[in-house]
């Protein structure tokens, strides 16, 4: 298991849900704190100069864990199920460019609220459209060895796929080997009956996990039982990424250090136990 932290560029939207901003200094800080990777929150693939990114990663001995797409949604409400076909096609084009970038860095692209919502439309209509678009993107991504990961998001932020159970049901309808789930324990604390057991139960559909405490602060600053979560993941044999998507409070450096100090010792113990299994 490895630990990552969400970062964005200096000119990212104010709504970008990241800990650090500015790719160069963010990568350096993440490495100095002991993180294994950085999750890149991007609006467009062109924000990244691949050769420069590669050099920064090499210098600091760190990886890209995932490319996240919350800013694609935030930038004008682009959605993969947009009722306007031109907007929908634009979103698909942006995703293909991010998939191309992910083929070089991380090989994972997330789908959060950019999937779109149901609103007052028939649920079956929105779901069928998403399944069709997702299958097309998965076919494109499969040739590039990239996995797409759908993040269930709580009901107060979206009304389409709010729980892990709903996400699993949709994975089965999509039926692509490179379409998987990205649970977030913060959202699970709202929507799922349990966290650790639910993760273990559906581990075959899970590729990547977002972590934050119950209050969206660094793990250890709220009431979530991370030992129980990791015990269940250990039982299931999970060896993927944990990635921090937390509020940068009281400030980014403090939040990141709190998370590193709390989570990294747990991961060290976890990996030692995983090796013995």
Short mmCIF file of C-alpha atoms in Angstrom, two decimals:
data_model
loop_
_atom_site.label_atom_id
_atom_site.label_comp_id
_atom_site.label_asym_id
_atom_site.label_seq_id
_atom_site.Cartn_x
_atom_site.Cartn_y
_atom_site.Cartn_z
CA UNK A 1 0.00 0.00 0.00
CA UNK A 2 1.19 3.52 -0.85
CA UNK A 3 0.14 7.01 0.22
CA UNK A 4 -0.56 9.93 -2.10
CA UNK A 5 -1.70 13.54 -1.70
CA UNK A 6 -3.90 15.64 -4.01
CA UNK A 7 -2.18 18.62 -5.68
CA UNK A 8 -2.96 21.14 -8.42
CA UNK A 9 -1.24 23.87 -10.41
CA UNK A 10 -0.83 27.43 -9.13
CA UNK A 11 -3.63 28.64 -11.41
CA UNK A 12 -6.11 25.93 -10.51
CA UNK A 13 -9.70 26.96 -9.86
CA UNK A 14 -10.38 28.17 -6.29
CA UNK A 15 -12.72 25.19 -5.94
CA UNK A 16 -9.94 22.67 -6.62
CA UNK A 17 -10.07 20.21 -3.71
CA UNK A 18 -6.35 19.76 -3.09
CA UNK A 19 -3.83 20.10 -0.28
CA UNK A 20 -0.98 21.78 -2.18
CA UNK A 21 -0.87 24.10 -5.21
CA UNK A 22 2.00 24.62 -7.65
CA UNK A 23 3.29 21.40 -9.18
CA UNK A 24 7.01 21.86 -8.52
CA UNK A 25 6.82 22.89 -4.87
CA UNK A 26 3.96 20.45 -4.22
CA UNK A 27 5.94 17.48 -5.49
CA UNK A 28 8.94 18.52 -3.42
CA UNK A 29 6.86 18.94 -0.25
CA UNK A 30 5.08 15.63 -0.76
CA UNK A 31 8.39 13.80 -1.15
CA UNK A 32 9.92 15.49 1.90
CA UNK A 33 6.93 14.42 4.03
CA UNK A 34 7.31 10.81 2.93
CA UNK A 35 4.40 10.49 0.52
CA UNK A 36 4.86 7.93 -2.25
CA UNK A 37 2.84 9.81 -4.83
CA UNK A 38 0.86 12.86 -5.90
CA UNK A 39 -2.64 12.91 -7.34
CA UNK A 40 -2.88 15.52 -10.10
CA UNK A 41 -6.11 17.54 -10.12
CA UNK A 42 -6.37 18.89 -13.67
CA UNK A 43 -8.80 20.81 -15.85
CA UNK A 44 -6.95 19.94 -19.04
CA UNK A 45 -4.01 17.73 -19.95
CA UNK A 46 -2.20 20.75 -21.40
CA UNK A 47 -1.61 22.08 -17.87
CA UNK A 48 1.22 19.56 -17.64
CA UNK A 49 4.51 19.57 -19.52
CA UNK A 50 5.21 15.81 -19.56
CA UNK A 51 8.98 16.02 -19.82
CA UNK A 52 9.20 18.60 -17.02
CA UNK A 53 6.84 16.57 -14.84
CA UNK A 54 8.93 13.46 -15.45
CA UNK A 55 12.09 15.29 -14.39
CA UNK A 56 10.46 16.58 -11.18
CA UNK A 57 9.20 13.12 -10.29
CA UNK A 58 12.61 11.59 -10.93
CA UNK A 59 14.44 14.22 -8.87
CA UNK A 60 12.20 13.66 -5.86
CA UNK A 61 11.68 9.91 -6.24
CA UNK A 62 7.89 10.11 -6.30
CA UNK A 63 5.08 8.88 -8.58
CA UNK A 64 1.80 10.14 -9.99
CA UNK A 65 -0.89 8.01 -8.36
CA UNK A 66 -3.88 9.22 -10.35
CA UNK A 67 -5.27 12.06 -12.47
CA UNK A 68 -8.45 13.48 -10.94
CA UNK A 69 -11.09 15.39 -12.88
CA UNK A 70 -13.13 17.44 -10.42
CA UNK A 71 -11.97 20.62 -12.11
CA UNK A 72 -13.29 19.45 -15.48
CA UNK A 73 -16.75 19.48 -13.89
CA UNK A 74 -16.15 22.75 -12.03
CA UNK A 75 -15.02 24.49 -15.22
CA UNK A 76 -18.38 25.37 -16.72
CA UNK A 77 -20.29 22.31 -15.54
CA UNK A 78 -18.93 19.92 -18.16
CA UNK A 79 -20.41 16.44 -17.73
CA UNK A 80 -20.11 13.07 -19.43
CA UNK A 81 -23.92 12.87 -19.47
CA UNK A 82 -24.53 16.49 -20.49
CA UNK A 83 -27.87 16.91 -22.25
CA UNK A 84 -26.13 19.10 -24.86
CA UNK A 85 -24.31 16.71 -27.19
CA UNK A 86 -21.63 19.28 -28.04
CA UNK A 87 -20.81 19.76 -24.35
CA UNK A 88 -20.86 16.00 -23.86
CA UNK A 89 -18.48 15.46 -26.77
CA UNK A 90 -16.19 18.20 -25.43
CA UNK A 91 -16.05 16.42 -22.08
CA UNK A 92 -15.24 13.11 -23.78
CA UNK A 93 -12.46 14.80 -25.78
CA UNK A 94 -10.96 16.27 -22.60
CA UNK A 95 -11.10 12.84 -20.96
CA UNK A 96 -9.31 11.20 -23.87
CA UNK A 97 -6.50 13.74 -23.57
CA UNK A 98 -6.26 13.04 -19.83
CA UNK A 99 -6.21 9.31 -20.57
CA UNK A 100 -3.31 9.88 -22.96
CA UNK A 101 -1.46 11.74 -20.20
CA UNK A 102 -2.28 9.03 -17.66
CA UNK A 103 -0.78 6.43 -19.99
CA UNK A 104 2.57 8.05 -19.11
CA UNK A 105 1.78 8.99 -15.50
CA UNK A 106 -0.14 6.78 -13.10
CA UNK A 107 -2.40 4.92 -15.55
CA UNK A 108 -5.51 5.90 -13.58
CA UNK A 109 -8.12 8.62 -14.27
CA UNK A 110 -10.96 9.29 -11.84
CA UNK A 111 -14.59 10.12 -12.56
CA UNK A 112 -16.32 12.08 -9.81
CA UNK A 113 -19.13 14.59 -10.24
CA UNK A 114 -18.16 15.01 -13.88
CA UNK A 115 -20.32 11.94 -14.54
CA UNK A 116 -23.35 14.25 -14.16
CA UNK A 117 -26.50 14.13 -12.07
CA UNK A 118 -30.03 12.84 -12.55
CA UNK A 119 -32.00 15.91 -11.48
CA UNK A 120 -35.51 15.71 -12.91
CA UNK A 121 -34.54 13.37 -15.75
CA UNK A 122 -35.45 9.67 -15.74
CA UNK A 123 -32.74 7.78 -13.86
CA UNK A 124 -32.65 5.00 -16.42
CA UNK A 125 -31.99 7.49 -19.19
CA UNK A 126 -29.02 9.08 -17.40
CA UNK A 127 -27.62 5.71 -16.37
CA UNK A 128 -27.89 4.29 -19.89
CA UNK A 129 -26.13 7.33 -21.31
CA UNK A 130 -23.33 7.09 -18.75
CA UNK A 131 -22.88 3.36 -19.41
CA UNK A 132 -22.57 4.04 -23.14
CA UNK A 133 -20.07 6.90 -22.69
CA UNK A 134 -18.08 4.97 -20.07
CA UNK A 135 -17.80 1.91 -22.30
CA UNK A 136 -16.45 4.09 -25.10
CA UNK A 137 -13.89 5.75 -22.83
CA UNK A 138 -12.88 2.39 -21.37
CA UNK A 139 -12.31 1.00 -24.86
CA UNK A 140 -10.07 4.00 -25.63
CA UNK A 141 -8.27 3.68 -22.28
CA UNK A 142 -7.81 -0.09 -22.50
CA UNK A 143 -5.50 0.31 -25.50
CA UNK A 144 -3.35 2.60 -23.36
CA UNK A 145 -3.39 0.40 -20.24
CA UNK A 146 -5.33 3.03 -18.30
CA UNK A 147 -8.04 2.33 -15.73
CA UNK A 148 -11.01 4.64 -15.11
CA UNK A 149 -12.24 4.79 -11.52
CA UNK A 150 -15.71 5.98 -10.51
CA UNK A 151 -16.00 7.77 -7.17
CA UNK A 152 -19.31 7.45 -5.28
CA UNK A 153 -20.12 10.91 -3.88
CA UNK A 154 -22.57 11.65 -1.07
CA UNK A 155 -26.15 12.77 -1.70
CA UNK A 156 -25.49 16.37 -0.66
CA UNK A 157 -23.15 16.82 -3.64
CA UNK A 158 -24.71 14.61 -6.32
CA UNK A 159 -27.71 12.32 -6.81
CA UNK A 160 -26.16 9.69 -9.11
CA UNK A 161 -24.09 6.88 -7.50
CA UNK A 162 -23.75 7.88 -3.87
CA UNK A 163 -22.70 4.57 -2.27
CA UNK A 164 -20.22 1.80 -2.92
CA UNK A 165 -23.10 -0.65 -3.40
CA UNK A 166 -24.59 1.53 -6.17
CA UNK A 167 -21.17 1.86 -7.73
CA UNK A 168 -20.68 -1.90 -7.84
CA UNK A 169 -24.05 -2.36 -9.53
CA UNK A 170 -23.05 0.17 -12.19
CA UNK A 171 -19.66 -1.49 -12.71
CA UNK A 172 -21.48 -4.70 -13.60
CA UNK A 173 -23.61 -2.89 -16.16
CA UNK A 174 -20.58 -1.25 -17.76
CA UNK A 175 -18.83 -4.60 -17.88
CA UNK A 176 -15.34 -3.35 -18.76
CA UNK A 177 -12.19 -4.73 -17.07
CA UNK A 178 -10.64 -1.26 -16.74
CA UNK A 179 -13.67 0.40 -15.11
CA UNK A 180 -13.42 0.21 -11.31
CA UNK A 181 -14.35 2.04 -8.14
CA UNK A 182 -12.65 4.75 -6.11
CA UNK A 183 -14.38 4.82 -2.71
CA UNK A 184 -13.84 7.84 -0.48
CA UNK A 185 -14.18 7.10 3.23
CA UNK A 186 -15.54 10.61 3.88
CA UNK A 187 -18.48 9.96 1.54
CA UNK A 188 -18.83 6.41 2.86
CA UNK A 189 -19.21 7.79 6.38
CA UNK A 190 -22.39 9.48 5.14
CA UNK A 191 -23.80 6.90 2.73
CA UNK A 192 -22.59 3.39 3.62
CA UNK A 193 -23.66 1.35 6.65
CA UNK A 194 -20.04 0.45 7.38
CA UNK A 195 -16.70 1.50 5.90
CA UNK A 196 -14.06 -1.18 6.45
CA UNK A 197 -16.36 -4.20 5.94
CA UNK A 198 -17.96 -2.62 2.86
CA UNK A 199 -14.55 -2.01 1.31
CA UNK A 200 -13.50 -5.60 2.02
CA UNK A 201 -16.77 -6.99 0.65
CA UNK A 202 -16.35 -5.22 -2.70
CA UNK A 203 -12.55 -5.27 -2.94
CA UNK A 204 -12.60 -6.92 -6.38
CA UNK A 205 -14.17 -3.73 -7.78
CA UNK A 206 -11.88 -1.29 -5.95
CA UNK A 207 -8.75 0.18 -7.52
CA UNK A 208 -8.00 3.28 -5.44
CA UNK A 209 -9.22 4.83 -2.16
CA UNK A 210 -9.58 8.45 -1.04
CA UNK A 211 -9.09 9.08 2.65
CA UNK A 212 -10.04 11.94 4.96
CA UNK A 213 -11.45 12.00 8.45
CA UNK A 214 -15.13 12.45 9.30
CA UNK A 215 -14.77 16.25 9.22
CA UNK A 216 -12.75 16.28 5.95
CA UNK A 217 -9.61 17.11 7.92
CA UNK A 218 -6.45 14.99 8.03
CA UNK A 219 -6.90 11.43 9.31
CA UNK A 220 -6.64 11.47 13.08
CA UNK A 221 -8.47 14.79 13.40
CA UNK A 222 -11.99 13.30 13.44
CA UNK A 223 -13.80 10.18 14.61
CA UNK A 224 -13.23 7.63 11.82
CA UNK A 225 -11.65 4.36 12.94
CA UNK A 226 -8.78 4.04 10.49
CA UNK A 227 -7.35 0.98 12.24
CA UNK A 228 -10.60 -0.86 11.58
CA UNK A 229 -10.60 0.34 7.96
CA UNK A 230 -7.05 -0.89 7.43
CA UNK A 231 -7.71 -4.17 9.26
CA UNK A 232 -10.52 -4.89 6.79
CA UNK A 233 -8.39 -3.89 3.81
CA UNK A 234 -5.60 -6.14 5.09
CA UNK A 235 -7.99 -9.06 5.37
CA UNK A 236 -9.04 -8.42 1.77
CA UNK A 237 -5.42 -8.12 0.60
CA UNK A 238 -5.64 -4.56 -0.77
CA UNK A 239 -2.27 -3.30 -2.02
CA UNK A 240 -3.26 -0.16 -3.94
CA UNK A 241 -3.14 3.56 -3.23
CA UNK A 242 -4.58 5.56 -0.37
CA UNK A 243 -4.82 9.19 -1.42
CA UNK A 244 -5.46 12.21 0.77
CA UNK A 245 -8.32 14.45 -0.32
CA UNK A 246 -8.59 16.67 2.73
CA UNK A 247 -9.21 20.31 3.58
CA UNK A 248 -5.93 22.23 3.74
CA UNK A 249 -6.76 23.39 7.27
CA UNK A 250 -5.43 24.97 9.41
CA UNK A 251 -2.98 25.45 6.54
CA UNK A 252 -1.68 23.14 3.77
CA UNK A 253 1.66 22.34 5.39
CA UNK A 254 0.14 21.52 8.79
CA UNK A 255 -2.66 19.44 7.28
CA UNK A 256 -0.24 17.43 5.16
CA UNK A 257 2.11 16.86 8.09
CA UNK A 258 -0.74 15.76 10.37
CA UNK A 259 -1.82 13.25 7.73
CA UNK A 260 1.69 11.96 7.11
CA UNK A 261 2.42 11.58 10.83
CA UNK A 262 -0.82 9.66 11.38
CA UNK A 263 -1.11 7.52 8.25
CA UNK A 264 2.47 6.61 7.29
CA UNK A 265 3.15 4.55 10.48
CA UNK A 266 -0.13 2.69 9.90
CA UNK A 267 0.88 1.93 6.31
CA UNK A 268 4.32 0.74 7.40
CA UNK A 269 2.71 -1.70 9.84
CA UNK A 270 0.10 -2.67 7.23
CA UNK A 271 2.71 -3.50 4.58
CA UNK A 272 4.72 -5.60 7.03
CA UNK A 273 1.61 -7.63 7.87
CA UNK A 274 0.63 -7.89 4.20
CA UNK A 275 4.02 -9.41 3.35
CA UNK A 276 3.45 -12.14 5.97
CA UNK A 277 0.09 -13.15 4.54
#
